[in-house]
Amino acid sequence: MTADSAKDTTRGAAPHGGVGVQQERKHEGAAVKAALAANIGVAVAKLGAFLFTRSSSMLSESVHSIADCSNEIVLMAGDRVARRRRKNAQHPFGWYRVKYLASFVVATLLFFVGGFFSTSEALKKVGDVLENPAIRDANRGELVVALIVVVISACLEGYGLHQSIKESNERMRHTGMPHMGIYRFWRVTKSADLASVIMEDTLALIGLAFAFLGIGLAIATGDELYDALGGMCVGVVLIVGSLLLAYKAGSLLIGESVSALTQERIIKAVEGTEGVEDLINMQSVHMSEDNILLCLKVQTSKLDRDYDVDTVNKIERSVRESMPWYNWEIYVEPDIMRASQAGTPDEPVDLD
């Protein structure tokens, strides 16, 4: 027997009840919007600097920022589709995974293509500089302009990363997660938006560091080769970042289970429900960061239809009330515990 209660529309409530649903929704997506606003300005400045200086590092950074802008646009479009499209016969669990698909597209197409283009152009310039010593002398005045743009861009990208960290901290607080560093949060988060923007902002700062180093050395030595090498490093950073993001987004798209902490909360809620003798089996998957499909097999106190239906409803209510910041799609099947199943749900796998 299965039961599927009506959706709980409550979303974003804090475990301690101090922060309401509307407050979380107010800040939701702020990191993506802040990153888009910053990257538009940064892309224009870098492109202008490239056209003025013909710096290889500036070309790579321009491509990087254009890819970043495209990244945010794709993520926002994916979020819009996920929110607006309703369930239907072909998509009974909704369109939530569109956000994961958008993140995967960003990683495999925009970042990788941008990184490949930047690297190939930089390598071409390295070859030209080595073959023709006449063009090896750097124009220090023009490169100083490029260096100033790099510094300003780093400030804007730092602001974007600050917004990402701020939204990550809010997410941890609202869902009762223990506070953790940004790298560990990136590994365990189920939010495609935050994972993409955190990776993007981090790559941007690393790339700008290489660009600063390359342009700075070119100014100090008067050798254009360093600028070309700086541009090549920026392209390599983009390619490596695209592979890491593709791995993360691909894992989410395939379907990740809930974290070990959420597993423990589910087990506690189910086993604490009146009428439940044992939790036999539990399977879960994140449809999005806030939507979870949960399948349970439990042993009830009585093998009675009416009693089991009432117990199933209590289980669903207990799970929803224990973690109201998630939207749940719950299916429960009463069954009998077998010897081989004893103890299985009490040993959750650490997914972090």
mmCIF file of C-alpha atoms in Angstrom:
data_model
loop_
_atom_site.group_PDB
_atom_site.id
_atom_site.type_symbol
_atom_site.label_atom_id
_atom_site.label_comp_id
_atom_site.label_asym_id
_atom_site.label_seq_id
_atom_site.Cartn_x
_atom_site.Cartn_y
_atom_site.Cartn_z
ATOM 1 C CA MET A 1 0.000 0.000 0.000
ATOM 2 C CA THR A 2 1.295 3.498 -0.831
ATOM 3 C CA ALA A 3 0.225 6.921 0.269
ATOM 4 C CA ASP A 4 1.053 10.308 -1.141
ATOM 5 C CA SER A 5 -0.097 13.250 0.869
ATOM 6 C CA ALA A 6 -0.738 16.693 -0.551
ATOM 7 C CA LYS A 7 2.314 18.828 -1.099
ATOM 8 C CA ASP A 8 3.585 20.870 1.789
ATOM 9 C CA THR A 9 4.044 24.328 0.309
ATOM 10 C CA THR A 10 6.043 25.564 3.298
ATOM 11 C CA ARG A 11 9.545 26.380 2.178
ATOM 12 C CA GLY A 12 12.620 27.820 3.747
ATOM 13 C CA ALA A 13 11.542 27.851 7.396
ATOM 14 C CA ALA A 14 14.356 27.768 9.859
ATOM 15 C CA PRO A 15 14.783 24.831 12.220
ATOM 16 C CA HIS A 16 14.562 27.163 15.170
ATOM 17 C CA GLY A 17 11.597 29.022 13.682
ATOM 18 C CA GLY A 18 13.320 32.389 13.809
ATOM 19 C CA VAL A 19 13.556 33.054 10.091
ATOM 20 C CA GLY A 20 10.432 32.866 7.982
ATOM 21 C CA VAL A 21 9.793 31.530 4.535
ATOM 22 C CA GLN A 22 9.516 34.977 2.950
ATOM 23 C CA GLN A 23 12.931 36.042 4.231
ATOM 24 C CA GLU A 24 14.648 33.116 2.535
ATOM 25 C CA ARG A 25 12.759 33.699 -0.700
ATOM 26 C CA LYS A 26 13.750 37.357 -0.568
ATOM 27 C CA HIS A 27 17.445 36.411 -0.758
ATOM 28 C CA GLU A 28 17.005 33.355 -2.975
ATOM 29 C CA GLY A 29 18.974 33.684 -6.205
ATOM 30 C CA ALA A 30 20.763 36.827 -4.974
ATOM 31 C CA ALA A 31 24.159 35.284 -5.710
ATOM 32 C CA VAL A 32 23.284 34.635 -9.373
ATOM 33 C CA LYS A 33 21.849 38.140 -9.861
ATOM 34 C CA ALA A 34 24.809 39.797 -8.148
ATOM 35 C CA ALA A 35 27.246 37.753 -10.242
ATOM 36 C CA LEU A 36 25.445 38.699 -13.469
ATOM 37 C CA ALA A 37 25.447 42.402 -12.618
ATOM 38 C CA ALA A 38 29.147 42.330 -11.725
ATOM 39 C CA ASN A 39 30.170 40.252 -14.732
ATOM 40 C CA ILE A 40 28.426 42.487 -17.264
ATOM 41 C CA GLY A 41 30.476 45.451 -16.071
ATOM 42 C CA VAL A 42 33.634 43.369 -15.850
ATOM 43 C CA ALA A 43 33.164 41.921 -19.353
ATOM 44 C CA VAL A 44 32.723 45.383 -20.901
ATOM 45 C CA ALA A 45 35.816 46.714 -19.090
ATOM 46 C CA LYS A 46 37.976 43.741 -20.061
ATOM 47 C CA LEU A 47 36.850 43.790 -23.680
ATOM 48 C CA GLY A 48 37.603 47.496 -23.891
ATOM 49 C CA ALA A 49 41.026 46.909 -22.344
ATOM 50 C CA PHE A 50 41.762 44.142 -24.858
ATOM 51 C CA LEU A 51 40.781 46.298 -27.834
ATOM 52 C CA PHE A 52 43.073 49.040 -26.516
ATOM 53 C CA THR A 53 46.079 46.918 -25.492
ATOM 54 C CA ARG A 54 45.713 43.698 -27.528
ATOM 55 C CA SER A 55 46.798 41.896 -24.366
ATOM 56 C CA SER A 56 46.513 38.120 -24.534
ATOM 57 C CA SER A 57 45.624 37.989 -20.838
ATOM 58 C CA MET A 58 42.853 40.540 -21.413
ATOM 59 C CA LEU A 59 41.476 38.505 -24.326
ATOM 60 C CA SER A 60 41.330 35.386 -22.167
ATOM 61 C CA GLU A 61 39.749 37.335 -19.322
ATOM 62 C CA SER A 62 37.183 38.868 -21.715
ATOM 63 C CA VAL A 63 36.166 35.412 -22.909
ATOM 64 C CA HIS A 64 36.054 34.275 -19.278
ATOM 65 C CA SER A 65 33.668 37.077 -18.287
ATOM 66 C CA ILE A 66 31.454 36.599 -21.358
ATOM 67 C CA ALA A 67 31.193 32.908 -20.440
ATOM 68 C CA ASP A 68 30.331 33.924 -16.879
ATOM 69 C CA CYS A 69 27.525 36.213 -18.082
ATOM 70 C CA SER A 70 26.158 33.433 -20.276
ATOM 71 C CA ASN A 71 26.404 31.146 -17.248
ATOM 72 C CA GLU A 72 24.115 33.337 -15.143
ATOM 73 C CA ILE A 73 21.621 33.812 -17.972
ATOM 74 C CA VAL A 74 21.359 30.045 -18.525
ATOM 75 C CA LEU A 75 20.988 29.404 -14.767
ATOM 76 C CA MET A 76 18.258 32.034 -14.448
ATOM 77 C CA ALA A 77 16.437 30.594 -17.466
ATOM 78 C CA GLY A 78 16.665 27.098 -15.969
ATOM 79 C CA ASP A 79 15.324 28.354 -12.652
ATOM 80 C CA ARG A 80 12.425 30.070 -14.418
ATOM 81 C CA VAL A 81 11.482 26.906 -16.312
ATOM 82 C CA ALA A 82 11.745 24.796 -13.143
ATOM 83 C CA ARG A 83 9.377 27.154 -11.315
ATOM 84 C CA ARG A 84 6.844 27.803 -14.075
ATOM 85 C CA ARG A 85 6.394 24.404 -15.689
ATOM 86 C CA ARG A 86 3.781 22.219 -14.028
ATOM 87 C CA LYS A 87 3.656 18.474 -13.564
ATOM 88 C CA ASN A 88 2.165 16.433 -16.376
ATOM 89 C CA ALA A 89 1.856 12.806 -17.459
ATOM 90 C CA GLN A 90 5.329 12.841 -19.015
ATOM 91 C CA HIS A 91 6.944 14.614 -16.057
ATOM 92 C CA PRO A 92 5.083 13.386 -12.957
ATOM 93 C CA PHE A 93 7.677 14.816 -10.552
ATOM 94 C CA GLY A 94 7.882 18.221 -12.197
ATOM 95 C CA TRP A 95 10.634 20.084 -14.038
ATOM 96 C CA TYR A 96 12.946 20.671 -11.097
ATOM 97 C CA ARG A 97 15.908 18.932 -12.744
ATOM 98 C CA VAL A 98 16.027 21.600 -15.453
ATOM 99 C CA LYS A 99 18.195 23.584 -13.032
ATOM 100 C CA TYR A 100 20.687 20.706 -12.867
ATOM 101 C CA LEU A 101 20.617 20.410 -16.660
ATOM 102 C CA ALA A 102 21.296 24.142 -17.013
ATOM 103 C CA SER A 103 24.302 23.858 -14.707
ATOM 104 C CA PHE A 104 25.641 20.901 -16.701
ATOM 105 C CA VAL A 105 25.230 22.827 -19.972
ATOM 106 C CA VAL A 106 27.138 25.733 -18.454
ATOM 107 C CA ALA A 107 29.985 23.439 -17.437
ATOM 108 C CA THR A 108 30.307 21.400 -20.620
ATOM 109 C CA LEU A 109 29.641 24.076 -23.227
ATOM 110 C CA LEU A 110 30.168 27.632 -22.023
ATOM 111 C CA PHE A 111 33.093 27.117 -19.672
ATOM 112 C CA PHE A 112 34.894 24.439 -21.673
ATOM 113 C CA VAL A 113 34.457 26.180 -25.038
ATOM 114 C CA GLY A 114 35.538 29.492 -23.501
ATOM 115 C CA GLY A 115 38.562 27.870 -21.915
ATOM 116 C CA PHE A 116 39.534 26.081 -25.119
ATOM 117 C CA PHE A 117 39.250 29.306 -27.150
ATOM 118 C CA SER A 118 41.286 31.307 -24.626
ATOM 119 C CA THR A 119 44.005 28.666 -24.433
ATOM 120 C CA SER A 120 44.271 28.241 -28.205
ATOM 121 C CA GLU A 121 44.506 32.012 -28.785
ATOM 122 C CA ALA A 122 47.151 32.360 -26.071
ATOM 123 C CA LEU A 123 49.178 29.480 -27.520
ATOM 124 C CA LYS A 124 48.977 31.092 -30.927
ATOM 125 C CA LYS A 125 50.368 34.332 -29.496
ATOM 126 C CA VAL A 126 53.140 32.441 -27.662
ATOM 127 C CA GLY A 127 54.151 30.902 -30.963
ATOM 128 C CA ASP A 128 54.071 34.261 -32.762
ATOM 129 C CA VAL A 129 56.160 35.952 -30.052
ATOM 130 C CA LEU A 130 58.774 33.197 -30.073
ATOM 131 C CA GLU A 131 59.021 33.206 -33.875
ATOM 132 C CA ASN A 132 59.140 36.995 -34.265
ATOM 133 C CA PRO A 133 61.347 38.760 -31.692
ATOM 134 C CA ALA A 134 60.263 42.112 -33.160
ATOM 135 C CA ILE A 135 56.826 41.860 -31.557
ATOM 136 C CA ARG A 136 58.211 40.614 -28.247
ATOM 137 C CA ASP A 137 58.750 44.084 -26.810
ATOM 138 C CA ALA A 138 55.801 44.935 -24.584
ATOM 139 C CA ASN A 139 54.060 48.319 -24.639
ATOM 140 C CA ARG A 140 54.269 49.092 -20.919
ATOM 141 C CA GLY A 141 51.869 52.051 -21.062
ATOM 142 C CA GLU A 142 49.062 50.020 -22.592
ATOM 143 C CA LEU A 143 49.658 47.094 -20.241
ATOM 144 C CA VAL A 144 49.341 49.384 -17.216
ATOM 145 C CA VAL A 145 45.788 50.125 -18.345
ATOM 146 C CA ALA A 146 45.126 46.379 -18.569
ATOM 147 C CA LEU A 147 46.588 45.897 -15.086
ATOM 148 C CA ILE A 148 44.254 48.549 -13.647
ATOM 149 C CA VAL A 149 41.280 46.790 -15.243
ATOM 150 C CA VAL A 150 42.421 43.495 -13.686
ATOM 151 C CA VAL A 151 42.532 45.054 -10.214
ATOM 152 C CA ILE A 152 39.070 46.630 -10.590
ATOM 153 C CA SER A 153 37.697 43.331 -11.939
ATOM 154 C CA ALA A 154 39.126 41.471 -8.951
ATOM 155 C CA CYS A 155 37.250 43.811 -6.611
ATOM 156 C CA LEU A 156 33.958 43.208 -8.462
ATOM 157 C CA GLU A 157 34.507 39.442 -8.601
ATOM 158 C CA GLY A 158 35.340 39.471 -4.896
ATOM 159 C CA TYR A 159 32.000 41.140 -4.244
ATOM 160 C CA GLY A 160 30.288 38.395 -6.245
ATOM 161 C CA LEU A 161 32.023 35.684 -4.230
ATOM 162 C CA HIS A 162 31.050 37.493 -1.028
ATOM 163 C CA GLN A 163 27.394 37.336 -2.097
ATOM 164 C CA SER A 164 27.753 33.618 -2.852
ATOM 165 C CA ILE A 165 29.228 32.967 0.590
ATOM 166 C CA LYS A 166 26.482 35.056 2.202
ATOM 167 C CA GLU A 167 23.743 33.060 0.457
ATOM 168 C CA SER A 168 25.506 29.800 1.338
ATOM 169 C CA ASN A 169 25.588 30.770 5.014
ATOM 170 C CA GLU A 170 21.888 31.635 4.899
ATOM 171 C CA ARG A 171 21.172 28.271 3.302
ATOM 172 C CA MET A 172 23.085 26.456 6.042
ATOM 173 C CA ARG A 173 21.284 28.395 8.756
ATOM 174 C CA HIS A 174 17.793 27.957 7.305
ATOM 175 C CA THR A 175 18.179 24.206 6.819
ATOM 176 C CA GLY A 176 19.924 23.529 10.125
ATOM 177 C CA MET A 177 23.213 22.455 8.547
ATOM 178 C CA PRO A 178 26.362 22.799 10.646
ATOM 179 C CA HIS A 179 28.447 25.768 9.548
ATOM 180 C CA MET A 180 31.216 24.743 7.139
ATOM 181 C CA GLY A 181 33.742 26.284 4.798
ATOM 182 C CA ILE A 182 32.800 27.292 1.278
ATOM 183 C CA TYR A 183 34.728 24.399 -0.314
ATOM 184 C CA ARG A 184 32.966 21.739 1.768
ATOM 185 C CA PHE A 185 29.620 23.445 1.191
ATOM 186 C CA TRP A 186 30.259 23.330 -2.569
ATOM 187 C CA ARG A 187 30.855 19.587 -2.299
ATOM 188 C CA VAL A 188 27.689 18.785 -0.336
ATOM 189 C CA THR A 189 25.195 21.361 -1.632
ATOM 190 C CA LYS A 190 22.308 20.225 -3.824
ATOM 191 C CA SER A 191 21.850 23.724 -5.253
ATOM 192 C CA ALA A 192 23.004 23.864 -8.870
ATOM 193 C CA ASP A 193 22.823 27.664 -8.844
ATOM 194 C CA LEU A 194 25.094 28.110 -5.840
ATOM 195 C CA ALA A 195 27.504 25.385 -6.967
ATOM 196 C CA SER A 196 27.886 27.063 -10.377
ATOM 197 C CA VAL A 197 28.237 30.615 -9.084
ATOM 198 C CA ILE A 198 30.692 29.650 -6.337
ATOM 199 C CA MET A 199 32.835 27.823 -8.888
ATOM 200 C CA GLU A 200 32.536 30.686 -11.364
ATOM 201 C CA ASP A 201 33.563 33.391 -8.879
ATOM 202 C CA THR A 202 36.439 31.306 -7.555
ATOM 203 C CA LEU A 203 37.732 30.598 -11.074
ATOM 204 C CA ALA A 204 37.413 34.288 -11.921
ATOM 205 C CA LEU A 205 39.631 35.332 -9.015
ATOM 206 C CA ILE A 206 42.204 32.624 -9.795
ATOM 207 C CA GLY A 207 42.205 33.647 -13.455
ATOM 208 C CA LEU A 208 42.637 37.304 -12.545
ATOM 209 C CA ALA A 209 45.584 36.368 -10.336
ATOM 210 C CA PHE A 210 47.282 34.696 -13.334
ATOM 211 C CA ALA A 211 46.408 37.663 -15.554
ATOM 212 C CA PHE A 212 47.843 40.079 -12.975
ATOM 213 C CA LEU A 213 51.017 38.022 -12.757
ATOM 214 C CA GLY A 214 51.409 37.753 -16.527
ATOM 215 C CA ILE A 215 50.747 41.432 -17.227
ATOM 216 C CA GLY A 216 52.851 42.509 -14.254
ATOM 217 C CA LEU A 217 55.845 40.480 -15.418
ATOM 218 C CA ALA A 218 55.402 41.800 -18.962
ATOM 219 C CA ILE A 219 55.516 45.371 -17.615
ATOM 220 C CA ALA A 220 58.491 44.647 -15.363
ATOM 221 C CA THR A 221 60.561 42.851 -18.013
ATOM 222 C CA GLY A 222 59.218 44.445 -21.178
ATOM 223 C CA ASP A 223 58.667 40.921 -22.557
ATOM 224 C CA GLU A 224 55.292 40.263 -24.225
ATOM 225 C CA LEU A 225 55.770 36.511 -23.727
ATOM 226 C CA TYR A 226 54.699 36.740 -20.071
ATOM 227 C CA ASP A 227 51.393 38.314 -21.049
ATOM 228 C CA ALA A 228 50.757 35.464 -23.497
ATOM 229 C CA LEU A 229 51.601 32.880 -20.853
ATOM 230 C CA GLY A 230 49.240 34.615 -18.434
ATOM 231 C CA GLY A 231 46.442 34.353 -20.987
ATOM 232 C CA MET A 232 47.195 30.660 -21.476
ATOM 233 C CA CYS A 233 46.970 30.044 -17.714
ATOM 234 C CA VAL A 234 43.561 31.761 -17.607
ATOM 235 C CA GLY A 235 42.310 29.415 -20.329
ATOM 236 C CA VAL A 236 43.622 26.349 -18.489
ATOM 237 C CA VAL A 237 41.850 27.522 -15.314
ATOM 238 C CA LEU A 238 38.576 27.688 -17.258
ATOM 239 C CA ILE A 239 39.023 24.177 -18.652
ATOM 240 C CA VAL A 240 39.867 22.655 -15.246
ATOM 241 C CA GLY A 241 36.933 24.467 -13.669
ATOM 242 C CA SER A 242 34.582 23.211 -16.362
ATOM 243 C CA LEU A 243 35.588 19.616 -15.635
ATOM 244 C CA LEU A 244 35.027 20.048 -11.889
ATOM 245 C CA LEU A 245 31.650 21.716 -12.417
ATOM 246 C CA ALA A 246 30.624 19.071 -14.962
ATOM 247 C CA TYR A 247 31.360 16.375 -12.379
ATOM 248 C CA LYS A 248 29.314 18.174 -9.724
ATOM 249 C CA ALA A 249 26.390 19.040 -12.007
ATOM 250 C CA GLY A 250 26.424 15.565 -13.576
ATOM 251 C CA SER A 251 26.172 13.924 -10.162
ATOM 252 C CA LEU A 252 23.185 16.120 -9.261
ATOM 253 C CA LEU A 253 21.557 15.456 -12.628
ATOM 254 C CA ILE A 254 21.886 11.688 -12.223
ATOM 255 C CA GLY A 255 20.311 12.001 -8.777
ATOM 256 C CA GLU A 256 21.908 12.355 -5.346
ATOM 257 C CA SER A 257 20.453 11.056 -2.111
ATOM 258 C CA VAL A 258 19.905 13.296 0.897
ATOM 259 C CA SER A 259 22.862 14.036 3.157
ATOM 260 C CA ALA A 260 23.749 11.912 6.174
ATOM 261 C CA LEU A 261 22.324 14.609 8.477
ATOM 262 C CA THR A 262 18.985 14.622 6.639
ATOM 263 C CA GLN A 263 18.939 10.808 6.708
ATOM 264 C CA GLU A 264 19.320 10.885 10.477
ATOM 265 C CA ARG A 265 16.468 13.369 10.794
ATOM 266 C CA ILE A 266 14.202 11.244 8.593
ATOM 267 C CA ILE A 267 14.983 8.100 10.585
ATOM 268 C CA LYS A 268 14.296 9.898 13.858
ATOM 269 C CA ALA A 269 10.996 11.295 12.546
ATOM 270 C CA VAL A 270 9.806 7.933 11.175
ATOM 271 C CA GLU A 271 10.859 5.768 14.108
ATOM 272 C CA GLY A 272 9.353 8.279 16.522
ATOM 273 C CA THR A 273 5.953 8.073 14.832
ATOM 274 C CA GLU A 274 3.220 6.303 16.769
ATOM 275 C CA GLY A 275 2.407 2.936 15.205
ATOM 276 C CA VAL A 276 5.843 2.346 13.630
ATOM 277 C CA GLU A 277 7.798 -0.648 14.906
ATOM 278 C CA ASP A 278 10.714 -0.594 12.447
ATOM 279 C CA LEU A 279 11.991 1.379 9.478
ATOM 280 C CA ILE A 280 12.856 -1.390 7.033
ATOM 281 C CA ASN A 281 14.197 0.550 4.081
ATOM 282 C CA MET A 282 14.587 4.135 2.899
ATOM 283 C CA GLN A 283 15.448 5.546 -0.527
ATOM 284 C CA SER A 284 15.646 9.232 -1.336
ATOM 285 C CA VAL A 285 16.718 11.509 -4.181
ATOM 286 C CA HIS A 286 16.947 15.276 -4.554
ATOM 287 C CA MET A 287 14.808 16.478 -7.463
ATOM 288 C CA SER A 288 16.214 19.944 -6.721
ATOM 289 C CA GLU A 289 17.839 21.567 -3.698
ATOM 290 C CA ASP A 290 14.426 21.961 -2.027
ATOM 291 C CA ASN A 291 12.404 19.066 -3.483
ATOM 292 C CA ILE A 292 12.949 15.513 -2.283
ATOM 293 C CA LEU A 293 11.443 12.222 -3.388
ATOM 294 C CA LEU A 294 11.307 9.867 -0.385
ATOM 295 C CA CYS A 295 10.320 6.186 -0.463
ATOM 296 C CA LEU A 296 9.923 4.285 2.818
ATOM 297 C CA LYS A 297 9.168 0.719 3.807
ATOM 298 C CA VAL A 298 8.041 0.344 7.430
ATOM 299 C CA GLN A 299 6.720 -2.291 9.786
ATOM 300 C CA THR A 300 3.630 -1.110 11.667
ATOM 301 C CA SER A 301 2.179 -2.313 14.947
ATOM 302 C CA LYS A 302 -0.825 -3.920 13.227
ATOM 303 C CA LEU A 303 -1.361 -5.473 9.841
ATOM 304 C CA ASP A 304 -4.658 -3.676 9.455
ATOM 305 C CA ARG A 305 -5.608 -1.572 6.436
ATOM 306 C CA ASP A 306 -7.209 1.333 8.272
ATOM 307 C CA TYR A 307 -4.518 1.346 10.957
ATOM 308 C CA ASP A 308 -1.749 1.312 8.329
ATOM 309 C CA VAL A 309 -3.295 4.202 6.378
ATOM 310 C CA ASP A 310 -3.479 6.281 9.548
ATOM 311 C CA THR A 311 0.131 5.409 10.418
ATOM 312 C CA VAL A 312 1.309 6.318 6.931
ATOM 313 C CA ASN A 313 -0.342 9.726 7.203
ATOM 314 C CA LYS A 314 1.333 10.261 10.576
ATOM 315 C CA ILE A 315 4.715 9.340 9.100
ATOM 316 C CA GLU A 316 4.327 11.849 6.276
ATOM 317 C CA ARG A 317 3.243 14.573 8.667
ATOM 318 C CA SER A 318 6.123 13.808 11.025
ATOM 319 C CA VAL A 319 8.740 14.003 8.252
ATOM 320 C CA ARG A 320 7.349 17.266 6.885
ATOM 321 C CA GLU A 321 7.152 18.869 10.304
ATOM 322 C CA SER A 322 10.706 17.834 11.180
ATOM 323 C CA MET A 323 12.134 19.517 8.038
ATOM 324 C CA PRO A 324 9.620 22.091 6.758
ATOM 325 C CA TRP A 325 12.214 23.829 4.586
ATOM 326 C CA TYR A 326 11.926 20.984 2.050
ATOM 327 C CA ASN A 327 9.067 20.084 -0.283
ATOM 328 C CA TRP A 328 8.394 16.343 0.022
ATOM 329 C CA GLU A 329 7.029 13.708 -2.331
ATOM 330 C CA ILE A 330 6.582 10.777 0.077
ATOM 331 C CA TYR A 331 5.610 7.168 -0.607
ATOM 332 C CA VAL A 332 5.250 4.712 2.276
ATOM 333 C CA GLU A 333 4.750 0.931 2.088
ATOM 334 C CA PRO A 334 3.899 -1.118 5.202
ATOM 335 C CA ASP A 335 5.768 -4.435 5.216
ATOM 336 C CA ILE A 336 7.264 -7.060 7.528
ATOM 337 C CA MET A 337 10.877 -6.873 8.694
ATOM 338 C CA ARG A 338 13.062 -9.703 7.463
ATOM 339 C CA ALA A 339 16.173 -10.878 9.288
ATOM 340 C CA SER A 340 18.441 -9.748 6.439
ATOM 341 C CA GLN A 341 17.020 -6.195 6.621
ATOM 342 C CA ALA A 342 17.487 -5.658 10.350
ATOM 343 C CA GLY A 343 19.594 -2.612 11.174
ATOM 344 C CA THR A 344 19.930 -1.393 7.574
ATOM 345 C CA PRO A 345 18.264 2.054 7.915
ATOM 346 C CA ASP A 346 20.137 2.770 11.160
ATOM 347 C CA GLU A 347 23.437 2.937 9.272
ATOM 348 C CA PRO A 348 23.160 5.876 6.843
ATOM 349 C CA VAL A 349 25.943 6.304 4.364
ATOM 350 C CA ASP A 350 27.924 9.502 4.827
ATOM 351 C CA LEU A 351 27.242 11.287 1.554
ATOM 352 C CA ASP A 352 29.328 14.306 2.474
#
